[in-house]
mmCIF file of C-alpha atoms in Angstrom:
data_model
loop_
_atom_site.group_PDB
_atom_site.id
_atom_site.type_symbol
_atom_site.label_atom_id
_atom_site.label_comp_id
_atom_site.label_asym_id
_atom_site.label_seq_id
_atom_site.Cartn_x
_atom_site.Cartn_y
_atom_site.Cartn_z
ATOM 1 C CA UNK Q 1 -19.351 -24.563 46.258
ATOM 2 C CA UNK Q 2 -17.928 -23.710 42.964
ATOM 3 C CA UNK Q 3 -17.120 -19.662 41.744
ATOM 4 C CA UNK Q 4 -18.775 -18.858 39.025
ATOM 5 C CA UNK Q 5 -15.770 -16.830 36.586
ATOM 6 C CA UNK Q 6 -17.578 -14.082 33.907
ATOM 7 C CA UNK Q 7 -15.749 -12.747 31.553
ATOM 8 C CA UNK Q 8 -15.658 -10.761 27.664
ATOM 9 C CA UNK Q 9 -16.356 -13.226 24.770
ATOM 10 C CA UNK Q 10 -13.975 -10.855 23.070
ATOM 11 C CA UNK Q 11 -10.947 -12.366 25.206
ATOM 12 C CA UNK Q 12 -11.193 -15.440 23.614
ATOM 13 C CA UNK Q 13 -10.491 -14.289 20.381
ATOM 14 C CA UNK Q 14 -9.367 -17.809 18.607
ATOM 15 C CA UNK Q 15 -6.902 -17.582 15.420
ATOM 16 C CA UNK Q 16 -8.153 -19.146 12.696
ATOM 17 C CA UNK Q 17 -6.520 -21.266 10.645
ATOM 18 C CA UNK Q 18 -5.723 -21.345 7.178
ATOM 19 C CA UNK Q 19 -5.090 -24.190 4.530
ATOM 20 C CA UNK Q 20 -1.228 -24.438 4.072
ATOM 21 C CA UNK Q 21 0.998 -26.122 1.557
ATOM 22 C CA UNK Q 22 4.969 -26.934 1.670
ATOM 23 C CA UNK Q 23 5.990 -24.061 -0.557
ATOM 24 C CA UNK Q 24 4.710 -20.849 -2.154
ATOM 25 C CA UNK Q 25 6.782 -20.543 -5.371
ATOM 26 C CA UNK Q 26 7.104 -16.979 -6.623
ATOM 27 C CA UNK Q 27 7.622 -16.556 -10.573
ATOM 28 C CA UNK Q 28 7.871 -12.856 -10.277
ATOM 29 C CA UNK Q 29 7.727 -10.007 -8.985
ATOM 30 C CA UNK Q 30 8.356 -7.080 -11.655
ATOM 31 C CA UNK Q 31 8.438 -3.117 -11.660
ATOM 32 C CA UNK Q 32 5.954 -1.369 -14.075
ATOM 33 C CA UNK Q 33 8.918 -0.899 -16.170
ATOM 34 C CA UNK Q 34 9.657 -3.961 -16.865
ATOM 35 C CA UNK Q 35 5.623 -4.807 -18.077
ATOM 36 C CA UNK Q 36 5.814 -1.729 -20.284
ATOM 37 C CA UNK Q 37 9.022 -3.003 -21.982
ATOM 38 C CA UNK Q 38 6.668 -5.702 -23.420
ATOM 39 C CA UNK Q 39 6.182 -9.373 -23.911
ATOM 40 C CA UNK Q 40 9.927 -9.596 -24.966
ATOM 41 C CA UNK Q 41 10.999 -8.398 -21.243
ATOM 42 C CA UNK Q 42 8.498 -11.045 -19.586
ATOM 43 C CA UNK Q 43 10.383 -13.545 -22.015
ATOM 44 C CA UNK Q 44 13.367 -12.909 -20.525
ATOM 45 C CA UNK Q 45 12.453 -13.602 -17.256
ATOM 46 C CA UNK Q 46 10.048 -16.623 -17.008
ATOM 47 C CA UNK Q 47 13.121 -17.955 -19.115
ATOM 48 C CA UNK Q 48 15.689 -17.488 -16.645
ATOM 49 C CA UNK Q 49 13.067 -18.470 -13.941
ATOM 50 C CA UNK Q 50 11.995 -21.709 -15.557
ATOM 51 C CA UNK Q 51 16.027 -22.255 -15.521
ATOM 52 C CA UNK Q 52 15.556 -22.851 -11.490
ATOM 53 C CA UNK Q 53 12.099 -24.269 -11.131
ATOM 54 C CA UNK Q 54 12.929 -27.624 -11.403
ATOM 55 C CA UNK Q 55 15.873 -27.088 -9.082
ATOM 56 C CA UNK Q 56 13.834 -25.488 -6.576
ATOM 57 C CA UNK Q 57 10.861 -28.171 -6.958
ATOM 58 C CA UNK Q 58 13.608 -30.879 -6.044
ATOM 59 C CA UNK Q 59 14.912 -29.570 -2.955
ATOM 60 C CA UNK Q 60 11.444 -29.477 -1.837
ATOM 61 C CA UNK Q 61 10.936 -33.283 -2.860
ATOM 62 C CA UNK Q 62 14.048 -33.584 -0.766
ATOM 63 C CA UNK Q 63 11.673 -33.145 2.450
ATOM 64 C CA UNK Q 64 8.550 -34.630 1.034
ATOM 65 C CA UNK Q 65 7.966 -37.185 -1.576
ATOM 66 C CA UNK Q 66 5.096 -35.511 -2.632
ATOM 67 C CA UNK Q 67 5.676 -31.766 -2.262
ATOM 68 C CA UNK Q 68 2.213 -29.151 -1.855
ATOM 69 C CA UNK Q 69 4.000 -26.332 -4.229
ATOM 70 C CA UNK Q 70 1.582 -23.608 -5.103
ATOM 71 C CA UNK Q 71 3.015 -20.903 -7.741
ATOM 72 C CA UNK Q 72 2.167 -17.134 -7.268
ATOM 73 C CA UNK Q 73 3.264 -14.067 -9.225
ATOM 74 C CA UNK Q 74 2.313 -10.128 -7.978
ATOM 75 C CA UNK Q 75 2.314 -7.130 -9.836
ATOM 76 C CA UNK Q 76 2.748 -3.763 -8.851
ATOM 77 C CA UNK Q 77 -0.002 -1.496 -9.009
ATOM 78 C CA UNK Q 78 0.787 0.689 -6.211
ATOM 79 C CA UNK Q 79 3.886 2.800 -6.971
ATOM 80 C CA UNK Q 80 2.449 2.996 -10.691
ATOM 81 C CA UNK Q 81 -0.227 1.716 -12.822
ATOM 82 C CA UNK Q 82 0.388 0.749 -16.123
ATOM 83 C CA UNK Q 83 -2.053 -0.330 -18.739
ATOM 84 C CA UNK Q 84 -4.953 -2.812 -17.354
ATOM 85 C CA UNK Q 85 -6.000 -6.293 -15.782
ATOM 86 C CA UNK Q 86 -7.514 -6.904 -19.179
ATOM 87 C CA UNK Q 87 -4.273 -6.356 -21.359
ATOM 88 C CA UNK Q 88 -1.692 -7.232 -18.841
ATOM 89 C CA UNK Q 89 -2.598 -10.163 -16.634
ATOM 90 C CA UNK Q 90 -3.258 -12.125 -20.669
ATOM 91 C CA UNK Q 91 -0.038 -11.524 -21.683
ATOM 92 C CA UNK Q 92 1.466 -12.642 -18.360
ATOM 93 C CA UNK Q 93 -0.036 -15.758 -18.204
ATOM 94 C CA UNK Q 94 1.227 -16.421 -22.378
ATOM 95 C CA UNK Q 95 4.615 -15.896 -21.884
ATOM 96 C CA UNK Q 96 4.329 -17.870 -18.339
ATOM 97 C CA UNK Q 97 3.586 -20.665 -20.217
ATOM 98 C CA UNK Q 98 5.487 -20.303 -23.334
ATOM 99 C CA UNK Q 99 8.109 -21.225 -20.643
ATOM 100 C CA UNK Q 100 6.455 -24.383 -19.152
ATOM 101 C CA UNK Q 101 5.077 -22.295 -16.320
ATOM 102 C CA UNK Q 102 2.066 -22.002 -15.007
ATOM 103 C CA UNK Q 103 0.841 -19.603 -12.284
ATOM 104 C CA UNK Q 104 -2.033 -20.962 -9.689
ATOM 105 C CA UNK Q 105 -2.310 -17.339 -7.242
ATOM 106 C CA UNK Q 106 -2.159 -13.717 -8.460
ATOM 107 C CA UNK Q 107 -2.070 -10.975 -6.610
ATOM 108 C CA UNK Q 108 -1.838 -6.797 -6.905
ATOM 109 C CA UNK Q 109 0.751 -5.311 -4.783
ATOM 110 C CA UNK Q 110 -1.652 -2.565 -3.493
ATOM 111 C CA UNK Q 111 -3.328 -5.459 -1.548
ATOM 112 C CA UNK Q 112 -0.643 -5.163 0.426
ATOM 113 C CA UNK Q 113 -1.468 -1.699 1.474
ATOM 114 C CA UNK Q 114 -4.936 -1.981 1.839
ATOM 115 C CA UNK Q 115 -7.030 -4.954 1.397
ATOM 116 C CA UNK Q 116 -11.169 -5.568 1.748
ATOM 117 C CA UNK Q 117 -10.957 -2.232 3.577
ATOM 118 C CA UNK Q 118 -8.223 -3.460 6.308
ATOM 119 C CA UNK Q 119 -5.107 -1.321 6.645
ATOM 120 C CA UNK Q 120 -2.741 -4.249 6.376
ATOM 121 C CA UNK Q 121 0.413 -2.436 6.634
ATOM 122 C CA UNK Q 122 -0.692 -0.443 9.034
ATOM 123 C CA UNK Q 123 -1.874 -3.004 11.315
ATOM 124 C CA UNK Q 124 1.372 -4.685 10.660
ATOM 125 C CA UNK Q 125 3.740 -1.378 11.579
ATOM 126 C CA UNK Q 126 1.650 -1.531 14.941
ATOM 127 C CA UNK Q 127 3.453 -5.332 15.465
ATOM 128 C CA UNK Q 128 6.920 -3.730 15.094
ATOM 129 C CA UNK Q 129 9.019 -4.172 18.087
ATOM 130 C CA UNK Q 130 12.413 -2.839 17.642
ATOM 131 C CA UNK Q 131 15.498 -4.518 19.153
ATOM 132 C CA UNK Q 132 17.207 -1.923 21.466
ATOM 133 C CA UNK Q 133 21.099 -2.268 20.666
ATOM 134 C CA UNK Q 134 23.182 -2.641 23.709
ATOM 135 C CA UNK Q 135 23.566 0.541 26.177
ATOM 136 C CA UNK Q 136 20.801 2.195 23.776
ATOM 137 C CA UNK Q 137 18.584 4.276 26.082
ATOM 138 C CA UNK Q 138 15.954 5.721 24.379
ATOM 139 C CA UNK Q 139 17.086 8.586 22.844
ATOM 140 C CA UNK Q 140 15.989 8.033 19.082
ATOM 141 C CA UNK Q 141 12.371 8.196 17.809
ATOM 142 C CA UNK Q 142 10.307 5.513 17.496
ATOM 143 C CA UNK Q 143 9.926 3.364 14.398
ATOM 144 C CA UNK Q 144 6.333 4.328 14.583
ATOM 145 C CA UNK Q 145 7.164 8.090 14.627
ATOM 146 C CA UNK Q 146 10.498 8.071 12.339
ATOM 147 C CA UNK Q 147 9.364 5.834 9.975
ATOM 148 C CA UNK Q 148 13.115 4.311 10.075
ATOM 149 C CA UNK Q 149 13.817 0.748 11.380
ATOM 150 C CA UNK Q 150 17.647 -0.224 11.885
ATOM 151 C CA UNK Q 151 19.248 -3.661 13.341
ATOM 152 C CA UNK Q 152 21.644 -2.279 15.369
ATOM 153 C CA UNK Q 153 22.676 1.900 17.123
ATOM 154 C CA UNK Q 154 22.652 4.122 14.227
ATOM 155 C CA UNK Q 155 25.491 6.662 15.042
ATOM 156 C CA UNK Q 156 25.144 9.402 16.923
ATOM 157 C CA UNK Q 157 24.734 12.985 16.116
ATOM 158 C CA UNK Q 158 28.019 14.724 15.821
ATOM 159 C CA UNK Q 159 28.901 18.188 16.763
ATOM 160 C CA UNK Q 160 31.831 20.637 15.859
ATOM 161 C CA UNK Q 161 34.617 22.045 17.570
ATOM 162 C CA UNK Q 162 35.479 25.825 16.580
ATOM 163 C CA UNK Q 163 38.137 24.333 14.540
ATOM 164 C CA UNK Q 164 35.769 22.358 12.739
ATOM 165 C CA UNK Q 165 37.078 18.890 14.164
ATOM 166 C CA UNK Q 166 33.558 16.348 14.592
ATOM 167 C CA UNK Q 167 33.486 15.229 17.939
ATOM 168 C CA UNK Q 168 32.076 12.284 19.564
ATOM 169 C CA UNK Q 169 31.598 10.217 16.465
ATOM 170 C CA UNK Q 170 30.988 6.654 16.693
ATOM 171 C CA UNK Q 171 30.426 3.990 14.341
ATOM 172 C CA UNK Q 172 27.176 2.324 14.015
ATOM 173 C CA UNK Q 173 26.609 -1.028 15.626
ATOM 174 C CA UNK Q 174 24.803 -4.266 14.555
ATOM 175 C CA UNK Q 175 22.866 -5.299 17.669
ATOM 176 C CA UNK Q 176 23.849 -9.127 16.479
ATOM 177 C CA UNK Q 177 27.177 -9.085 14.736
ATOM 178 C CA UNK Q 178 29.718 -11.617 14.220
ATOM 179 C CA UNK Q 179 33.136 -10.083 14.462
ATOM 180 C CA UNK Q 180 32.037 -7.170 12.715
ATOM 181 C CA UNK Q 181 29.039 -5.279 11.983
ATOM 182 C CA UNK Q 182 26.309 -5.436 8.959
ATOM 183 C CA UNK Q 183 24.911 -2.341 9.878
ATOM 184 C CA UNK Q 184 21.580 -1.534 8.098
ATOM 185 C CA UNK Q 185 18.326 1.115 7.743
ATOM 186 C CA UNK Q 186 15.390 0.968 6.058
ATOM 187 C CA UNK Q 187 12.895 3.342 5.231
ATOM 188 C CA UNK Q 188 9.414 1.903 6.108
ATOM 189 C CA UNK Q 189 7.414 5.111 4.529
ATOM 190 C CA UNK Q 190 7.556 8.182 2.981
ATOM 191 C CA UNK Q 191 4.780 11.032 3.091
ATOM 192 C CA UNK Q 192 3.672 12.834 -0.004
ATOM 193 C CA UNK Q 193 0.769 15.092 0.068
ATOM 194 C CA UNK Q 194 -0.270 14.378 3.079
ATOM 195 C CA UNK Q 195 -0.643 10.259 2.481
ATOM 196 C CA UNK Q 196 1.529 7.702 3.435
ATOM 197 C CA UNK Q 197 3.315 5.947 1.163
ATOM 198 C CA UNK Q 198 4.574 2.237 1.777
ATOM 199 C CA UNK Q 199 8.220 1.740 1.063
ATOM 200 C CA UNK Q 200 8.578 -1.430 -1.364
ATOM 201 C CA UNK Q 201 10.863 -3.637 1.175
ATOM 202 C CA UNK Q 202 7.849 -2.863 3.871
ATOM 203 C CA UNK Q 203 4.720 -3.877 1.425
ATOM 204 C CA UNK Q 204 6.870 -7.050 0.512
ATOM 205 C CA UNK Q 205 7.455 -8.235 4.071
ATOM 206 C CA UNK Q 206 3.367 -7.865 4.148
ATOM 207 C CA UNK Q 207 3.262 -9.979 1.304
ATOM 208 C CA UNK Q 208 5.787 -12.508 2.553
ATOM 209 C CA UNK Q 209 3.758 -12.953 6.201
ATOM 210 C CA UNK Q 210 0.446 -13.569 3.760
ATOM 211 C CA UNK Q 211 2.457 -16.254 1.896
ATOM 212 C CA UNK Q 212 3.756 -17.900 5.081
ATOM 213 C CA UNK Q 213 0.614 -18.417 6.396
ATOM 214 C CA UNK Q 214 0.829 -15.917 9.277
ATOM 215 C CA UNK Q 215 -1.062 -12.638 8.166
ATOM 216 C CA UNK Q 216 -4.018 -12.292 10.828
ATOM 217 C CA UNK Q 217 -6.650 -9.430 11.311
ATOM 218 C CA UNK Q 218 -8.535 -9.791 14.973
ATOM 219 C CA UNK Q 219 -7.572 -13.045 14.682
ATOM 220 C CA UNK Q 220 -9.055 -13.971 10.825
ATOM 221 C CA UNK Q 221 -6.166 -14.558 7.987
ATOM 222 C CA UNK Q 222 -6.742 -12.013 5.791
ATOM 223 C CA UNK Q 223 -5.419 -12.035 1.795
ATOM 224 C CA UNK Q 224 -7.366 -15.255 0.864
ATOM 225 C CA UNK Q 225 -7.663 -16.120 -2.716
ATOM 226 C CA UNK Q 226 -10.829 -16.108 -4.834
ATOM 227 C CA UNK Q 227 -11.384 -18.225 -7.542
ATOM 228 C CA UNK Q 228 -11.266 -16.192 -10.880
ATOM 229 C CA UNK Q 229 -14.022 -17.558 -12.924
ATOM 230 C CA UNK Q 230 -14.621 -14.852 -15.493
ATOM 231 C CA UNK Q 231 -13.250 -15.301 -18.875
ATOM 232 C CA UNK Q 232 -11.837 -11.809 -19.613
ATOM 233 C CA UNK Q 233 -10.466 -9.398 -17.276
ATOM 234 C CA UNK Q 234 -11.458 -6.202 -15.830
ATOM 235 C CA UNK Q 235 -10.486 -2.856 -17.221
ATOM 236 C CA UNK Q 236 -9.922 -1.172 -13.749
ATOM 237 C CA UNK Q 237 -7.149 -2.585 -11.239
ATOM 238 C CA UNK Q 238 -9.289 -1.669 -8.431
ATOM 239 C CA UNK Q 239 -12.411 -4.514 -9.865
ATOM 240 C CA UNK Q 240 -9.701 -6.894 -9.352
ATOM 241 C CA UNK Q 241 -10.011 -8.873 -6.221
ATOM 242 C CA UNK Q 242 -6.213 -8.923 -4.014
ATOM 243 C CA UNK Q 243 -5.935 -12.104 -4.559
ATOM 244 C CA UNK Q 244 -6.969 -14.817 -7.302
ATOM 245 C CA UNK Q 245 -6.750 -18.184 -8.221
ATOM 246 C CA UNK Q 246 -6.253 -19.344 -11.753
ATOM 247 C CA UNK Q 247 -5.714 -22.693 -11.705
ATOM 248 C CA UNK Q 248 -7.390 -25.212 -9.876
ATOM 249 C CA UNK Q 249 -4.618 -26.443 -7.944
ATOM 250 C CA UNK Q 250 -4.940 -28.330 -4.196
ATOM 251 C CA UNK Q 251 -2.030 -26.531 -3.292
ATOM 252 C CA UNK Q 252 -2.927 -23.557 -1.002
ATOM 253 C CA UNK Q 253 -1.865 -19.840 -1.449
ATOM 254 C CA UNK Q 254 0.216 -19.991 2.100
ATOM 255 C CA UNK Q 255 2.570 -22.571 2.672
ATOM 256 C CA UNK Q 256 5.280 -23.306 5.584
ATOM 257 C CA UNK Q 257 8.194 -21.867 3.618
ATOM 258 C CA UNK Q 258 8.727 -19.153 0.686
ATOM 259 C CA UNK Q 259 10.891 -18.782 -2.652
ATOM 260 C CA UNK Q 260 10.915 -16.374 -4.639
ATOM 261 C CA UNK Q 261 12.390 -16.108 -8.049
ATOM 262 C CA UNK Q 262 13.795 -12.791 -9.023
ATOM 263 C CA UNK Q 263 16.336 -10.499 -11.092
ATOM 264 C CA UNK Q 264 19.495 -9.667 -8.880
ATOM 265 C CA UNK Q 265 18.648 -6.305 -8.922
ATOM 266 C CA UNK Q 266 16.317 -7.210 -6.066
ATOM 267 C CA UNK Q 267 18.972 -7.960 -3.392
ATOM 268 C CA UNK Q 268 18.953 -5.039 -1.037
ATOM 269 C CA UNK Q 269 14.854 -4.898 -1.197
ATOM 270 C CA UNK Q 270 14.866 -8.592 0.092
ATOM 271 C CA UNK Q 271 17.723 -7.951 2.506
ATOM 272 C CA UNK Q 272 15.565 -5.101 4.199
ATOM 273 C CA UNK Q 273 12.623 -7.374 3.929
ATOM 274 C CA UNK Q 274 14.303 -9.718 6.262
ATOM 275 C CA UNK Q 275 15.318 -7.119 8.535
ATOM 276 C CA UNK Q 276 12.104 -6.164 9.135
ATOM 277 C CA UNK Q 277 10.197 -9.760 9.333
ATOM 278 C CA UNK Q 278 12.634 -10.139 11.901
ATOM 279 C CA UNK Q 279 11.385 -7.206 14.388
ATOM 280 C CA UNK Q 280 7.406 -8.063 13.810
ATOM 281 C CA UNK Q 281 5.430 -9.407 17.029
ATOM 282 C CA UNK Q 282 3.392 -12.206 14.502
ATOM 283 C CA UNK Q 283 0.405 -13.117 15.861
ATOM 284 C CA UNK Q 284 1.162 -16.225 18.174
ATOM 285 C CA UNK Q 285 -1.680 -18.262 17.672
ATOM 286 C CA UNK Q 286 -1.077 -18.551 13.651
ATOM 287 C CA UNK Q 287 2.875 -18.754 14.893
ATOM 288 C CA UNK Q 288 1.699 -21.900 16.974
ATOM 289 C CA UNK Q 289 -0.585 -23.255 14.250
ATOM 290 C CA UNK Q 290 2.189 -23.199 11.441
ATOM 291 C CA UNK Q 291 4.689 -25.131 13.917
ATOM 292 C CA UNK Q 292 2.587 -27.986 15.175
ATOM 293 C CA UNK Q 293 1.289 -28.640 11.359
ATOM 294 C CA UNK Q 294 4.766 -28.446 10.005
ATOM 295 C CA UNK Q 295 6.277 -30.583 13.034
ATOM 296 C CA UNK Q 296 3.198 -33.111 12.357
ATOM 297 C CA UNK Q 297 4.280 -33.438 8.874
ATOM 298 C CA UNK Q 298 7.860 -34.165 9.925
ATOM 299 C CA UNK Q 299 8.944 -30.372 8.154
ATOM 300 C CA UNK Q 300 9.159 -28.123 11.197
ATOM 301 C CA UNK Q 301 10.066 -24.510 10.262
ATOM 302 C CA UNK Q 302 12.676 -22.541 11.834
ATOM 303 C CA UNK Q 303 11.847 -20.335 15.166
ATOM 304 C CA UNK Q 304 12.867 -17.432 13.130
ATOM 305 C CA UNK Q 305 10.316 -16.783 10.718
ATOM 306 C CA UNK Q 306 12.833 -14.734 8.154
ATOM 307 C CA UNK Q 307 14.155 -17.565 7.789
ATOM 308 C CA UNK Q 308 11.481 -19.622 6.426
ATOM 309 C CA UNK Q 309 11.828 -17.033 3.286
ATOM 310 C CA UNK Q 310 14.523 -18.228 0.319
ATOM 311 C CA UNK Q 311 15.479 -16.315 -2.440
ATOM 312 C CA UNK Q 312 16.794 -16.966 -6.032
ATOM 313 C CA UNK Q 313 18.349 -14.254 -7.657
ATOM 314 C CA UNK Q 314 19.612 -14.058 -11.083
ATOM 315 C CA UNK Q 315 21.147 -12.020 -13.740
ATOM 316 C CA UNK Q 316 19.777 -9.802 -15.532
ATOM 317 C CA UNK Q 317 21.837 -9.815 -19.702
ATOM 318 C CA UNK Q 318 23.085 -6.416 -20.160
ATOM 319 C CA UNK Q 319 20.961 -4.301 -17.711
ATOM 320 C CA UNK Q 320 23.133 -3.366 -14.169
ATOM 321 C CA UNK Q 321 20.673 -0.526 -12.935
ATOM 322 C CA UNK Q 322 19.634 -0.844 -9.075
ATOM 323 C CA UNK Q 323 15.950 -1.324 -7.910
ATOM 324 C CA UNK Q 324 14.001 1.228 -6.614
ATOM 325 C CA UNK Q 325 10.557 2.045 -5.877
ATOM 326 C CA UNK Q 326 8.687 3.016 -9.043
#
């Protein structure tokens, strides 16, 4: 006799796939600041960009002979809007390709946030698993309660003696050093009346999981493009879609490995990116789906997925202020 086994459909939840080229090529990814200083600013920077393109296209050609390379480019409208789809997203695309550029996938950083009524970064917080440093037991708040996520033991509270001597201080440890300690926290949100608000470094290791193929929502990749037919565009950031295609490339949004292009001034947001992507649980069927594709090509990705990110980072002529949240 054979036992009959019963069970929820719901706990065979199967990851879907998504279409996935070598490399997702990022042209930009600018402040409001920088769009309100004008077409000269945007100038500036596809210039410089275009400058490593070619460079970038040819290390990809260096693991296939006929590299899938989409191009993206995202613009903040979270932290601040400035002007609209209809007058920006024109004179984006013009100066993109008074450089030789073209871009294939655009997206609004807000989509980051919140997209088709799914709390991305809030479903992605809930993946967070922090790495306990050595000896650590428990004693600090959770990321999901302190908003704070460190790679290593932050130090300690100190108290004072009646002479005013600090006792019991002790420097703060990287949980993986070599030799000596990179110690690091990021802010993952702040609140401000009453709402959440996503930290930049925390909305752009969203954004990099999307591009890597490995954003998932019950199982269904969330962020996919649409194709932007209309000729003009809207006059309200919230009629655009997250995510469009302009072009009508073969090469999809999410690819096995990242680049982005960007001013230097960008460093310490893409270190804390990294931080982070490397404490997220990512959903392991899309994990599993990304490695035997890559492997079948003969490009397997590294186990670590920060490390499927690169970065290009150049200097900005005359202008040495840091980047911040706008």
């Amino acid at each position: 006799m054979t036992e009959a086994v019963f069970q929820e459909t719901t706990a065979e939840r199967r990851t879907q796939s998504v279409p996935l080229a070598h490399l997702s090529l990022e042209l930009g990814h600018l402040y409001m600041e920088d769009f309100e200083a004008g077409p000269k600013r945007l100038a500036e920077h596809f210039a410089e960009v275009r400058i490593w393109v070619d460079a970038v296209r040819a290390s990809a050609a260096r693991r296939s002979k006929r590299p899938r390379i989409s191009t993206c480019f995202l613009i903040d409208d979270y932290f601040t809007r400035f002007s609209t789809p209809a007058e920006l997203i024109p004179m984006v695309l013009k100066e993109a390709e008074k450089a030789g550029l073209v871009i294939d996938y655009l997206a609004r950083e807000s989509a980051c946030a919140v997209a088709e009524r799914i709390e991305l970064a809030e479903s992605v917080m809930h993946r967070l698993v922090e790495s306990p440093p050595p000896g650590s037991y428990g004693s600090r708040p959770s990321v999901s309660h302190s908003g704070w996520l460190a790679n290593g033991q932050r130090t300690p509270s100190t108290s004072r003696s009646a002479l005013g001597a600090v006792k019991g201080w002790a420097a703060p440890q990287e949980t993986a050093a070599r030799n000596h300690s990179i110690f690091m926290d990021v802010e993952l949100w702040s609140e401000k009346d009453g709402k959440r608000l996503w930290s930049c470094p925390f909305l752009a290791a969203v954004w990099q999981l999307a591009r890597l193929g490995l954003l998932r929502h019950l199982g269904e990749p969330v962020l996919l493009p649409a194709q932007w037919e209309g000729a003009d565009f809207p006059q309200d950031w919230d009629r655009l879609p997250p995510l469009i295609r302009l072009t009508d490339t073969k090469a999809a949004f999410s690819a096995y490995r990242t680049c982005t292009l960007m001013p230097n001034r960008f460093l310490a947001v893409e270190d804390a990116v990294r931080l982070i992507l490397d404490q997220i649980d990512v959903d392991a069927g899309a994990l599993q789906q990304v490695a035997e594709r890559s492997a079948g090509e003969g490009m397997p990705v590294p186990a670590a997925v920060a490390q499927r990110a690169t970065y290009v980072f150049y200097e900005e002529p005359g202008d040495s202020s840091e980047a911040e949240g706008t």
